[in-house]
Amino acid sequence: MNATDGVDAARRRAKGHYGLALAWLKRGRVKHALVELERARSVDPGHREAWIEQARLLAGLHRWSDLVELCRQGLRRFADASELHKLHVTGLEGRGSLDDAYDAYELRRADARDIAIAPDAILCCVTVRNERARLPGFLAHYRRLGVDRFLFVDNGSDDGTADWLLGQPDVHLWRSTLSFTLANFGSAWFELLLRRYGVDRWCLTVDADELIVYEDHETRSLHALCRELDEDGLQAASGILLDLYSDRPVRDTTLDDATDWIERC
């Protein structure tokens, strides 16, 4: 047997343990399922679904410390596993408080503004690193659409981004020096901010080079759009990402504080 055969055999065994775990769950035997999931992970540590399913079960049992440790180990292998990040936050909050999760993801408040948010406020969450040139156009667009508060996470900018944001009256700013990858490309920071400030509110999560557009956005506000979504019983909406370019070379396409992005590109 060569190395490849050994890996394939381990994967088959792990798949068998995982299948047994799901069968035990159908019969309500959670403890038996946990044993099989542990075996699946032991045989094949790369079995992503086994990690996630075991974390879900630990969360359901409120075994917070075990959940936190499992997620920490799992995230060393699967830094992009969104559900593991969410369960990691759940475990940290259950074991202590949400502040513990903020500490784990190295998220620190940078501004001192009152953060009391109206119940019908629309929030916009953004992660930035050296985006100073884009920010005036970005904020102008979303303010025009009706965003009430912006929650920014600055990940180590050195171009004046953070200082500029601190001067904006509708912006709340956090800083983190954690690796962007280890924060699931910013999504883990969003998870923390939205758990504390976004529950039962409409919230946008966008990048600093993204402008949301929708039918009649020139005359219809985000508040009007969200009321329609509420009336339709929806809790989320998504769209396509369309790249726009100017009619000149990229190196000659520059932004300043007065630039309208859509006119330029």
C-alpha atoms as an extended CHARMM CRD file, in Angstrom:
* protein
*
       265  EXT
         1         1  MET       CA              0.0000000000        0.0000000000        0.0000000000  PROA      1               0.0000000000
         2         2  ASN       CA              1.3860000000        3.4250000000       -0.9420000000  PROA      2               0.0000000000
         3         3  ALA       CA              0.7690000000        6.7290000000        0.8480000000  PROA      3               0.0000000000
         4         4  THR       CA             -2.1360000000        7.6400000000       -1.4240000000  PROA      4               0.0000000000
         5         5  ASP       CA             -3.8590000000        4.3420000000       -0.6870000000  PROA      5               0.0000000000
         6         6  GLY       CA             -3.4560000000        5.0110000000        3.0390000000  PROA      6               0.0000000000
         7         7  VAL       CA             -5.0300000000        8.4560000000        2.7550000000  PROA      7               0.0000000000
         8         8  ASP       CA             -7.9420000000        7.0880000000        0.7300000000  PROA      8               0.0000000000
         9         9  ALA       CA             -8.5150000000        4.3210000000        3.2790000000  PROA      9               0.0000000000
        10        10  ALA       CA             -8.5290000000        6.8620000000        6.1260000000  PROA      10              0.0000000000
        11        11  ARG       CA            -11.0600000000        8.9790000000        4.2860000000  PROA      11              0.0000000000
        12        12  ARG       CA            -13.3230000000        5.9860000000        3.7380000000  PROA      12              0.0000000000
        13        13  ARG       CA            -13.1250000000        5.0500000000        7.4190000000  PROA      13              0.0000000000
        14        14  ALA       CA            -13.8530000000        8.6340000000        8.4560000000  PROA      14              0.0000000000
        15        15  LYS       CA            -16.7980000000        8.7310000000        6.0870000000  PROA      15              0.0000000000
        16        16  GLY       CA            -18.1180000000        5.5530000000        7.7050000000  PROA      16              0.0000000000
        17        17  HSD       CA            -17.8150000000        7.0110000000       11.2100000000  PROA      17              0.0000000000
        18        18  TYR       CA            -19.4930000000       10.2050000000       10.0450000000  PROA      18              0.0000000000
        19        19  GLY       CA            -22.3520000000        8.2190000000        8.5220000000  PROA      19              0.0000000000
        20        20  LEU       CA            -22.8090000000        6.3040000000       11.7760000000  PROA      20              0.0000000000
        21        21  ALA       CA            -22.8820000000        9.5960000000       13.6770000000  PROA      21              0.0000000000
        22        22  LEU       CA            -25.7120000000       10.8840000000       11.4970000000  PROA      22              0.0000000000
        23        23  ALA       CA            -27.5890000000        7.6190000000       11.9730000000  PROA      23              0.0000000000
        24        24  TRP       CA            -27.2560000000        7.9100000000       15.7620000000  PROA      24              0.0000000000
        25        25  LEU       CA            -28.5250000000       11.4560000000       15.5920000000  PROA      25              0.0000000000
        26        26  LYS       CA            -31.6680000000       10.3360000000       13.7760000000  PROA      26              0.0000000000
        27        27  ARG       CA            -32.3300000000        8.0660000000       16.7450000000  PROA      27              0.0000000000
        28        28  GLY       CA            -31.6730000000       10.8890000000       19.2100000000  PROA      28              0.0000000000
        29        29  ARG       CA            -28.4670000000        9.3010000000       20.5530000000  PROA      29              0.0000000000
        30        30  VAL       CA            -26.3030000000       12.3940000000       20.7810000000  PROA      30              0.0000000000
        31        31  LYS       CA            -23.5800000000       10.8660000000       22.9620000000  PROA      31              0.0000000000
        32        32  HSD       CA            -23.1160000000        7.9860000000       20.5340000000  PROA      32              0.0000000000
        33        33  ALA       CA            -22.9660000000       10.4820000000       17.6660000000  PROA      33              0.0000000000
        34        34  LEU       CA            -20.2520000000       12.4540000000       19.4300000000  PROA      34              0.0000000000
        35        35  VAL       CA            -18.1500000000        9.3210000000       19.8090000000  PROA      35              0.0000000000
        36        36  GLU       CA            -18.3720000000        8.5700000000       16.0850000000  PROA      36              0.0000000000
        37        37  LEU       CA            -17.5880000000       12.1610000000       15.1240000000  PROA      37              0.0000000000
        38        38  GLU       CA            -14.5320000000       12.0540000000       17.3630000000  PROA      38              0.0000000000
        39        39  ARG       CA            -13.4450000000        8.8710000000       15.6140000000  PROA      39              0.0000000000
        40        40  ALA       CA            -14.0280000000       10.4230000000       12.1870000000  PROA      40              0.0000000000
        41        41  ARG       CA            -11.8230000000       13.4010000000       13.0700000000  PROA      41              0.0000000000
        42        42  SER       CA             -9.1630000000       11.1440000000       14.5770000000  PROA      42              0.0000000000
        43        43  VAL       CA             -8.9850000000        8.9620000000       11.4720000000  PROA      43              0.0000000000
        44        44  ASP       CA             -9.1100000000       11.8900000000        9.0460000000  PROA      44              0.0000000000
        45        45  PRO       CA             -8.4020000000       15.3060000000       10.6380000000  PROA      45              0.0000000000
        46        46  GLY       CA             -9.2840000000       16.8860000000        7.3030000000  PROA      46              0.0000000000
        47        47  HSD       CA            -12.9320000000       15.7540000000        7.5370000000  PROA      47              0.0000000000
        48        48  ARG       CA            -14.3830000000       19.2630000000        7.7100000000  PROA      48              0.0000000000
        49        49  GLU       CA            -18.0070000000       18.1890000000        8.1750000000  PROA      49              0.0000000000
        50        50  ALA       CA            -17.1310000000       16.0970000000       11.2270000000  PROA      50              0.0000000000
        51        51  TRP       CA            -15.5570000000       19.1070000000       12.9350000000  PROA      51              0.0000000000
        52        52  ILE       CA            -18.5850000000       21.2900000000       12.2130000000  PROA      52              0.0000000000
        53        53  GLU       CA            -21.1630000000       18.6600000000       13.2190000000  PROA      53              0.0000000000
        54        54  GLN       CA            -19.3810000000       17.9320000000       16.4830000000  PROA      54              0.0000000000
        55        55  ALA       CA            -19.2130000000       21.6680000000       17.2400000000  PROA      55              0.0000000000
        56        56  ARG       CA            -22.9530000000       21.9830000000       16.5890000000  PROA      56              0.0000000000
        57        57  LEU       CA            -23.7010000000       19.1690000000       19.0260000000  PROA      57              0.0000000000
        58        58  LEU       CA            -21.4500000000       20.6390000000       21.7230000000  PROA      58              0.0000000000
        59        59  ALA       CA            -23.2220000000       23.9690000000       21.3100000000  PROA      59              0.0000000000
        60        60  GLY       CA            -26.5900000000       22.2630000000       21.6720000000  PROA      60              0.0000000000
        61        61  LEU       CA            -25.3840000000       20.6430000000       24.9030000000  PROA      61              0.0000000000
        62        62  HSD       CA            -24.0210000000       23.9710000000       26.1920000000  PROA      62              0.0000000000
        63        63  ARG       CA            -20.5970000000       22.4040000000       26.6540000000  PROA      63              0.0000000000
        64        64  TRP       CA            -19.0110000000       25.7830000000       26.1240000000  PROA      64              0.0000000000
        65        65  SER       CA            -15.4050000000       25.0530000000       27.0960000000  PROA      65              0.0000000000
        66        66  ASP       CA            -15.3110000000       21.9070000000       24.9660000000  PROA      66              0.0000000000
        67        67  LEU       CA            -16.8580000000       23.8550000000       22.0990000000  PROA      67              0.0000000000
        68        68  VAL       CA            -14.2910000000       26.6400000000       22.3360000000  PROA      68              0.0000000000
        69        69  GLU       CA            -11.3810000000       24.1950000000       22.3400000000  PROA      69              0.0000000000
        70        70  LEU       CA            -12.7910000000       22.1990000000       19.4380000000  PROA      70              0.0000000000
        71        71  CYS       CA            -13.3270000000       25.3490000000       17.3710000000  PROA      71              0.0000000000
        72        72  ARG       CA             -9.8280000000       26.6090000000       18.1360000000  PROA      72              0.0000000000
        73        73  GLN       CA             -8.3450000000       23.3610000000       16.9080000000  PROA      73              0.0000000000
        74        74  GLY       CA            -10.6240000000       23.2560000000       13.8840000000  PROA      74              0.0000000000
        75        75  LEU       CA             -9.9080000000       26.8180000000       12.8490000000  PROA      75              0.0000000000
        76        76  ARG       CA             -6.1920000000       26.0310000000       12.6960000000  PROA      76              0.0000000000
        77        77  ARG       CA             -7.0920000000       23.7190000000        9.8230000000  PROA      77              0.0000000000
        78        78  PHE       CA            -10.1010000000       25.5000000000        8.3510000000  PROA      78              0.0000000000
        79        79  ALA       CA             -9.6020000000       29.2410000000        8.8100000000  PROA      79              0.0000000000
        80        80  ASP       CA            -12.3510000000       29.9030000000        6.2420000000  PROA      80              0.0000000000
        81        81  ALA       CA            -15.0110000000       27.7520000000        7.9670000000  PROA      81              0.0000000000
        82        82  SER       CA            -17.6610000000       30.3990000000        8.6640000000  PROA      82              0.0000000000
        83        83  GLU       CA            -19.7740000000       28.1190000000       10.8260000000  PROA      83              0.0000000000
        84        84  LEU       CA            -16.8080000000       27.2100000000       13.0240000000  PROA      84              0.0000000000
        85        85  HSD       CA            -16.1540000000       30.9130000000       13.5550000000  PROA      85              0.0000000000
        86        86  LYS       CA            -19.7970000000       31.4770000000       14.4970000000  PROA      86              0.0000000000
        87        87  LEU       CA            -19.7650000000       28.5260000000       16.8870000000  PROA      87              0.0000000000
        88        88  HSD       CA            -16.4540000000       29.6970000000       18.3350000000  PROA      88              0.0000000000
        89        89  VAL       CA            -18.0630000000       33.0540000000       19.1510000000  PROA      89              0.0000000000
        90        90  THR       CA            -21.1040000000       31.2670000000       20.5860000000  PROA      90              0.0000000000
        91        91  GLY       CA            -18.8720000000       29.1600000000       22.8220000000  PROA      91              0.0000000000
        92        92  LEU       CA            -16.8530000000       32.1170000000       24.0590000000  PROA      92              0.0000000000
        93        93  GLU       CA            -20.0150000000       34.0720000000       24.7850000000  PROA      93              0.0000000000
        94        94  GLY       CA            -21.6570000000       31.0980000000       26.5050000000  PROA      94              0.0000000000
        95        95  ARG       CA            -18.6090000000       30.4000000000       28.6570000000  PROA      95              0.0000000000
        96        96  GLY       CA            -18.0990000000       34.0360000000       29.6060000000  PROA      96              0.0000000000
        97        97  SER       CA            -19.3190000000       37.0170000000       27.6170000000  PROA      97              0.0000000000
        98        98  LEU       CA            -19.2600000000       38.4540000000       24.1310000000  PROA      98              0.0000000000
        99        99  ASP       CA            -16.3470000000       40.6090000000       25.2710000000  PROA      99              0.0000000000
       100       100  ASP       CA            -14.2790000000       37.4090000000       25.4600000000  PROA      100             0.0000000000
       101       101  ALA       CA            -14.9670000000       36.8290000000       21.7770000000  PROA      101             0.0000000000
       102       102  TYR       CA            -13.9460000000       40.4160000000       20.9820000000  PROA      102             0.0000000000
       103       103  ASP       CA            -10.6700000000       39.7260000000       22.7980000000  PROA      103             0.0000000000
       104       104  ALA       CA            -10.1300000000       36.4480000000       20.9410000000  PROA      104             0.0000000000
       105       105  TYR       CA            -10.4900000000       38.2280000000       17.6000000000  PROA      105             0.0000000000
       106       106  GLU       CA             -8.4320000000       41.2100000000       18.8410000000  PROA      106             0.0000000000
       107       107  LEU       CA            -11.2370000000       43.6910000000       18.1770000000  PROA      107             0.0000000000
       108       108  ARG       CA            -10.7720000000       46.9960000000       20.0230000000  PROA      108             0.0000000000
       109       109  ARG       CA            -13.0330000000       50.0440000000       19.9670000000  PROA      109             0.0000000000
       110       110  ALA       CA            -11.2260000000       53.1220000000       18.5980000000  PROA      110             0.0000000000
       111       111  ASP       CA            -13.8300000000       55.9060000000       18.8680000000  PROA      111             0.0000000000
       112       112  ALA       CA            -15.6500000000       57.2220000000       21.9230000000  PROA      112             0.0000000000
       113       113  ARG       CA            -18.9580000000       58.2360000000       20.3560000000  PROA      113             0.0000000000
       114       114  ASP       CA            -22.3170000000       57.3040000000       21.8460000000  PROA      114             0.0000000000
       115       115  ILE       CA            -23.3370000000       54.1080000000       20.1030000000  PROA      115             0.0000000000
       116       116  ALA       CA            -27.0280000000       54.0820000000       21.0550000000  PROA      116             0.0000000000
       117       117  ILE       CA            -28.6860000000       53.0270000000       17.7880000000  PROA      117             0.0000000000
       118       118  ALA       CA            -32.3290000000       53.6400000000       16.8740000000  PROA      118             0.0000000000
       119       119  PRO       CA            -34.4380000000       50.4850000000       16.3920000000  PROA      119             0.0000000000
       120       120  ASP       CA            -35.0870000000       51.2640000000       12.7240000000  PROA      120             0.0000000000
       121       121  ALA       CA            -31.5250000000       52.3050000000       11.8990000000  PROA      121             0.0000000000
       122       122  ILE       CA            -29.7980000000       50.6770000000        8.9340000000  PROA      122             0.0000000000
       123       123  LEU       CA            -26.1850000000       49.7040000000        9.6260000000  PROA      123             0.0000000000
       124       124  CYS       CA            -23.3040000000       49.1990000000        7.2250000000  PROA      124             0.0000000000
       125       125  CYS       CA            -20.3440000000       46.9990000000        8.2470000000  PROA      125             0.0000000000
       126       126  VAL       CA            -17.0190000000       47.3900000000        6.4700000000  PROA      126             0.0000000000
       127       127  THR       CA            -13.4860000000       46.0640000000        6.9450000000  PROA      127             0.0000000000
       128       128  VAL       CA            -10.7440000000       48.3490000000        5.6300000000  PROA      128             0.0000000000
       129       129  ARG       CA             -7.0020000000       48.4440000000        5.1660000000  PROA      129             0.0000000000
       130       130  ASN       CA             -5.4860000000       51.4790000000        3.4340000000  PROA      130             0.0000000000
       131       131  GLU       CA             -8.7110000000       52.6010000000        1.7510000000  PROA      131             0.0000000000
       132       132  ARG       CA             -8.4130000000       56.3670000000        2.4080000000  PROA      132             0.0000000000
       133       133  ALA       CA             -8.8350000000       57.3150000000       -1.2710000000  PROA      133             0.0000000000
       134       134  ARG       CA            -12.1010000000       55.3940000000       -1.6040000000  PROA      134             0.0000000000
       135       135  LEU       CA            -13.8080000000       56.4420000000        1.6220000000  PROA      135             0.0000000000
       136       136  PRO       CA            -15.3480000000       59.8160000000        0.6480000000  PROA      136             0.0000000000
       137       137  GLY       CA            -17.0860000000       58.3400000000       -2.3780000000  PROA      137             0.0000000000
       138       138  PHE       CA            -18.0640000000       55.2210000000       -0.4530000000  PROA      138             0.0000000000
       139       139  LEU       CA            -19.6670000000       57.1200000000        2.4280000000  PROA      139             0.0000000000
       140       140  ALA       CA            -21.3490000000       59.6170000000        0.1060000000  PROA      140             0.0000000000
       141       141  HSD       CA            -23.0380000000       56.7860000000       -1.7890000000  PROA      141             0.0000000000
       142       142  TYR       CA            -24.3540000000       54.9740000000        1.2690000000  PROA      142             0.0000000000
       143       143  ARG       CA            -25.3830000000       58.1420000000        3.0850000000  PROA      143             0.0000000000
       144       144  ARG       CA            -27.3710000000       59.1250000000        0.0150000000  PROA      144             0.0000000000
       145       145  LEU       CA            -29.1430000000       55.7510000000        0.1370000000  PROA      145             0.0000000000
       146       146  GLY       CA            -30.0110000000       56.1850000000        3.8140000000  PROA      146             0.0000000000
       147       147  VAL       CA            -27.4800000000       54.2400000000        5.8820000000  PROA      147             0.0000000000
       148       148  ASP       CA            -27.7390000000       55.5830000000        9.4390000000  PROA      148             0.0000000000
       149       149  ARG       CA            -24.5490000000       54.2300000000       11.0420000000  PROA      149             0.0000000000
       150       150  PHE       CA            -21.3140000000       52.7550000000        9.7540000000  PROA      150             0.0000000000
       151       151  LEU       CA            -19.3860000000       50.1260000000       11.7200000000  PROA      151             0.0000000000
       152       152  PHE       CA            -15.8070000000       50.0060000000       10.4340000000  PROA      152             0.0000000000
       153       153  VAL       CA            -12.9860000000       47.6320000000       11.3470000000  PROA      153             0.0000000000
       154       154  ASP       CA             -9.5400000000       48.9300000000       10.4620000000  PROA      154             0.0000000000
       155       155  ASN       CA             -7.0210000000       46.1260000000        9.9640000000  PROA      155             0.0000000000
       156       156  GLY       CA             -3.6690000000       47.8830000000       10.2160000000  PROA      156             0.0000000000
       157       157  SER       CA             -4.0000000000       50.8460000000        7.8440000000  PROA      157             0.0000000000
       158       158  ASP       CA             -1.0580000000       53.2260000000        7.5930000000  PROA      158             0.0000000000
       159       159  ASP       CA             -2.4140000000       55.6920000000        4.9960000000  PROA      159             0.0000000000
       160       160  GLY       CA             -4.5880000000       57.8370000000        7.2840000000  PROA      160             0.0000000000
       161       161  THR       CA             -7.7170000000       55.6910000000        6.9110000000  PROA      161             0.0000000000
       162       162  ALA       CA             -8.3810000000       55.3490000000       10.6470000000  PROA      162             0.0000000000
       163       163  ASP       CA             -7.7720000000       59.0240000000       11.4460000000  PROA      163             0.0000000000
       164       164  TRP       CA            -10.1000000000       60.1070000000        8.6480000000  PROA      164             0.0000000000
       165       165  LEU       CA            -12.8360000000       57.7420000000        9.8150000000  PROA      165             0.0000000000
       166       166  LEU       CA            -12.5520000000       59.0180000000       13.3850000000  PROA      166             0.0000000000
       167       167  GLY       CA            -13.5920000000       62.4320000000       12.0610000000  PROA      167             0.0000000000
       168       168  GLN       CA            -16.8700000000       61.1560000000       10.5710000000  PROA      168             0.0000000000
       169       169  PRO       CA            -19.9050000000       61.7280000000       12.8440000000  PROA      169             0.0000000000
       170       170  ASP       CA            -21.8580000000       58.6350000000       11.7350000000  PROA      170             0.0000000000
       171       171  VAL       CA            -18.9120000000       56.2020000000       11.9010000000  PROA      171             0.0000000000
       172       172  HSD       CA            -17.9520000000       53.8900000000       14.7580000000  PROA      172             0.0000000000
       173       173  LEU       CA            -14.4850000000       52.4250000000       14.4460000000  PROA      173             0.0000000000
       174       174  TRP       CA            -12.7760000000       49.3190000000       15.7730000000  PROA      174             0.0000000000
       175       175  ARG       CA             -9.2030000000       48.2310000000       15.2030000000  PROA      175             0.0000000000
       176       176  SER       CA             -7.7370000000       44.7460000000       14.9610000000  PROA      176             0.0000000000
       177       177  THR       CA             -4.2210000000       43.5490000000       14.2310000000  PROA      177             0.0000000000
       178       178  LEU       CA             -5.3460000000       39.9400000000       13.7640000000  PROA      178             0.0000000000
       179       179  SER       CA             -4.5550000000       38.3950000000       10.4040000000  PROA      179             0.0000000000
       180       180  PHE       CA             -7.3110000000       39.0710000000        7.8820000000  PROA      180             0.0000000000
       181       181  THR       CA             -7.2690000000       35.3510000000        7.0110000000  PROA      181             0.0000000000
       182       182  LEU       CA             -7.6550000000       34.2800000000       10.6590000000  PROA      182             0.0000000000
       183       183  ALA       CA            -10.6810000000       36.5670000000       10.9040000000  PROA      183             0.0000000000
       184       184  ASN       CA            -12.2360000000       34.6670000000        7.9790000000  PROA      184             0.0000000000
       185       185  PHE       CA            -11.5150000000       37.5710000000        5.6310000000  PROA      185             0.0000000000
       186       186  GLY       CA            -13.3290000000       39.9950000000        7.9160000000  PROA      186             0.0000000000
       187       187  SER       CA            -16.4860000000       37.9350000000        8.3760000000  PROA      187             0.0000000000
       188       188  ALA       CA            -15.6250000000       36.9950000000       11.9600000000  PROA      188             0.0000000000
       189       189  TRP       CA            -15.3840000000       40.6830000000       12.8820000000  PROA      189             0.0000000000
       190       190  PHE       CA            -18.7700000000       41.2760000000       11.2500000000  PROA      190             0.0000000000
       191       191  GLU       CA            -20.1870000000       38.4120000000       13.3020000000  PROA      191             0.0000000000
       192       192  LEU       CA            -19.0960000000       40.1070000000       16.5300000000  PROA      192             0.0000000000
       193       193  LEU       CA            -20.3480000000       43.5710000000       15.5980000000  PROA      193             0.0000000000
       194       194  LEU       CA            -23.6900000000       42.3440000000       14.3120000000  PROA      194             0.0000000000
       195       195  ARG       CA            -24.3300000000       40.1600000000       17.3530000000  PROA      195             0.0000000000
       196       196  ARG       CA            -23.9660000000       43.2020000000       19.5650000000  PROA      196             0.0000000000
       197       197  TYR       CA            -25.4690000000       45.9410000000       17.4030000000  PROA      197             0.0000000000
       198       198  GLY       CA            -27.2960000000       44.3710000000       14.4600000000  PROA      198             0.0000000000
       199       199  VAL       CA            -29.9290000000       42.0560000000       15.9520000000  PROA      199             0.0000000000
       200       200  ASP       CA            -33.4190000000       42.8210000000       14.5520000000  PROA      200             0.0000000000
       201       201  ARG       CA            -32.0190000000       45.4830000000       12.2320000000  PROA      201             0.0000000000
       202       202  TRP       CA            -31.2520000000       45.5710000000        8.5410000000  PROA      202             0.0000000000
       203       203  CYS       CA            -27.4780000000       45.5580000000        8.0280000000  PROA      203             0.0000000000
       204       204  LEU       CA            -25.2690000000       45.8050000000        4.9650000000  PROA      204             0.0000000000
       205       205  THR       CA            -21.9540000000       43.9690000000        4.8370000000  PROA      205             0.0000000000
       206       206  VAL       CA            -19.8400000000       45.2710000000        1.9800000000  PROA      206             0.0000000000
       207       207  ASP       CA            -16.2340000000       45.9440000000        1.0170000000  PROA      207             0.0000000000
       208       208  ALA       CA            -14.8940000000       49.4640000000        0.7160000000  PROA      208             0.0000000000
       209       209  ASP       CA            -14.7960000000       49.2060000000       -3.0790000000  PROA      209             0.0000000000
       210       210  GLU       CA            -18.4110000000       48.0250000000       -3.4120000000  PROA      210             0.0000000000
       211       211  LEU       CA            -21.4490000000       50.2100000000       -4.0800000000  PROA      211             0.0000000000
       212       212  ILE       CA            -24.8650000000       48.6090000000       -3.7690000000  PROA      212             0.0000000000
       213       213  VAL       CA            -27.3520000000       49.4760000000       -6.5090000000  PROA      213             0.0000000000
       214       214  TYR       CA            -30.9010000000       48.2270000000       -6.9540000000  PROA      214             0.0000000000
       215       215  GLU       CA            -33.9810000000       49.1280000000       -8.9440000000  PROA      215             0.0000000000
       216       216  ASP       CA            -34.7500000000       52.8640000000       -8.6000000000  PROA      216             0.0000000000
       217       217  HSD       CA            -31.9020000000       53.3560000000       -6.1320000000  PROA      217             0.0000000000
       218       218  GLU       CA            -31.5860000000       56.9280000000       -7.4090000000  PROA      218             0.0000000000
       219       219  THR       CA            -34.9790000000       57.7680000000       -5.8780000000  PROA      219             0.0000000000
       220       220  ARG       CA            -35.7840000000       54.8710000000       -3.5110000000  PROA      220             0.0000000000
       221       221  SER       CA            -33.9770000000       54.7180000000       -0.1800000000  PROA      221             0.0000000000
       222       222  LEU       CA            -32.6720000000       51.6470000000        1.5810000000  PROA      222             0.0000000000
       223       223  HSD       CA            -35.3360000000       52.2130000000        4.2230000000  PROA      223             0.0000000000
       224       224  ALA       CA            -38.0260000000       51.8830000000        1.5460000000  PROA      224             0.0000000000
       225       225  LEU       CA            -36.3400000000       48.7850000000        0.1150000000  PROA      225             0.0000000000
       226       226  CYS       CA            -36.0890000000       47.1760000000        3.5580000000  PROA      226             0.0000000000
       227       227  ARG       CA            -39.7530000000       47.8990000000        4.2980000000  PROA      227             0.0000000000
       228       228  GLU       CA            -40.6170000000       45.9970000000        1.1300000000  PROA      228             0.0000000000
       229       229  LEU       CA            -38.4030000000       43.1040000000        2.2110000000  PROA      229             0.0000000000
       230       230  ASP       CA            -40.1570000000       43.1020000000        5.6050000000  PROA      230             0.0000000000
       231       231  GLU       CA            -43.5520000000       43.0550000000        3.9140000000  PROA      231             0.0000000000
       232       232  ASP       CA            -42.4400000000       40.0480000000        1.8520000000  PROA      232             0.0000000000
       233       233  GLY       CA            -41.3400000000       38.2360000000        5.0290000000  PROA      233             0.0000000000
       234       234  LEU       CA            -37.6700000000       38.2160000000        4.0250000000  PROA      234             0.0000000000
       235       235  GLN       CA            -34.7410000000       38.4000000000        6.4200000000  PROA      235             0.0000000000
       236       236  ALA       CA            -31.9040000000       38.7770000000        3.9230000000  PROA      236             0.0000000000
       237       237  ALA       CA            -31.1570000000       39.8110000000        0.3700000000  PROA      237             0.0000000000
       238       238  SER       CA            -28.1440000000       39.2670000000       -1.8580000000  PROA      238             0.0000000000
       239       239  GLY       CA            -27.0310000000       40.3520000000       -5.2900000000  PROA      239             0.0000000000
       240       240  ILE       CA            -24.3960000000       39.8490000000       -7.9560000000  PROA      240             0.0000000000
       241       241  LEU       CA            -20.9750000000       41.4860000000       -7.9120000000  PROA      241             0.0000000000
       242       242  LEU       CA            -20.3090000000       43.4330000000      -11.1150000000  PROA      242             0.0000000000
       243       243  ASP       CA            -16.8010000000       44.7600000000      -11.7670000000  PROA      243             0.0000000000
       244       244  LEU       CA            -16.6630000000       48.2250000000      -13.3280000000  PROA      244             0.0000000000
       245       245  TYR       CA            -13.7020000000       49.7960000000      -15.1390000000  PROA      245             0.0000000000
       246       246  SER       CA            -13.0000000000       53.2090000000      -16.5850000000  PROA      246             0.0000000000
       247       247  ASP       CA            -12.2250000000       53.9850000000      -20.2310000000  PROA      247             0.0000000000
       248       248  ARG       CA             -8.5490000000       54.5310000000      -19.3790000000  PROA      248             0.0000000000
       249       249  PRO       CA             -5.7560000000       52.2710000000      -18.1070000000  PROA      249             0.0000000000
       250       250  VAL       CA             -6.0430000000       51.1900000000      -14.4760000000  PROA      250             0.0000000000
       251       251  ARG       CA             -2.8220000000       53.0770000000      -13.5850000000  PROA      251             0.0000000000
       252       252  ASP       CA             -4.4450000000       56.2790000000      -14.8590000000  PROA      252             0.0000000000
       253       253  THR       CA             -7.7420000000       55.7600000000      -13.0360000000  PROA      253             0.0000000000
       254       254  THR       CA             -7.4240000000       57.7780000000       -9.8470000000  PROA      254             0.0000000000
       255       255  LEU       CA             -9.7990000000       58.8620000000       -7.1030000000  PROA      255             0.0000000000
       256       256  ASP       CA             -9.9950000000       62.0140000000       -5.0400000000  PROA      256             0.0000000000
       257       257  ASP       CA            -12.4970000000       63.2410000000       -2.4700000000  PROA      257             0.0000000000
       258       258  ALA       CA            -14.7780000000       64.7020000000       -5.1550000000  PROA      258             0.0000000000
       259       259  THR       CA            -14.7450000000       61.7340000000       -7.5250000000  PROA      259             0.0000000000
       260       260  ASP       CA            -18.0330000000       60.0450000000       -8.3640000000  PROA      260             0.0000000000
       261       261  TRP       CA            -17.1130000000       56.3860000000       -8.7530000000  PROA      261             0.0000000000
       262       262  ILE       CA            -19.8820000000       55.4950000000      -11.1660000000  PROA      262             0.0000000000
       263       263  GLU       CA            -19.0800000000       58.4460000000      -13.4410000000  PROA      263             0.0000000000
       264       264  ARG       CA            -15.4140000000       57.4610000000      -13.4140000000  PROA      264             0.0000000000
       265       265  CYS       CA            -15.9950000000       53.7240000000      -13.9350000000  PROA      265             0.0000000000
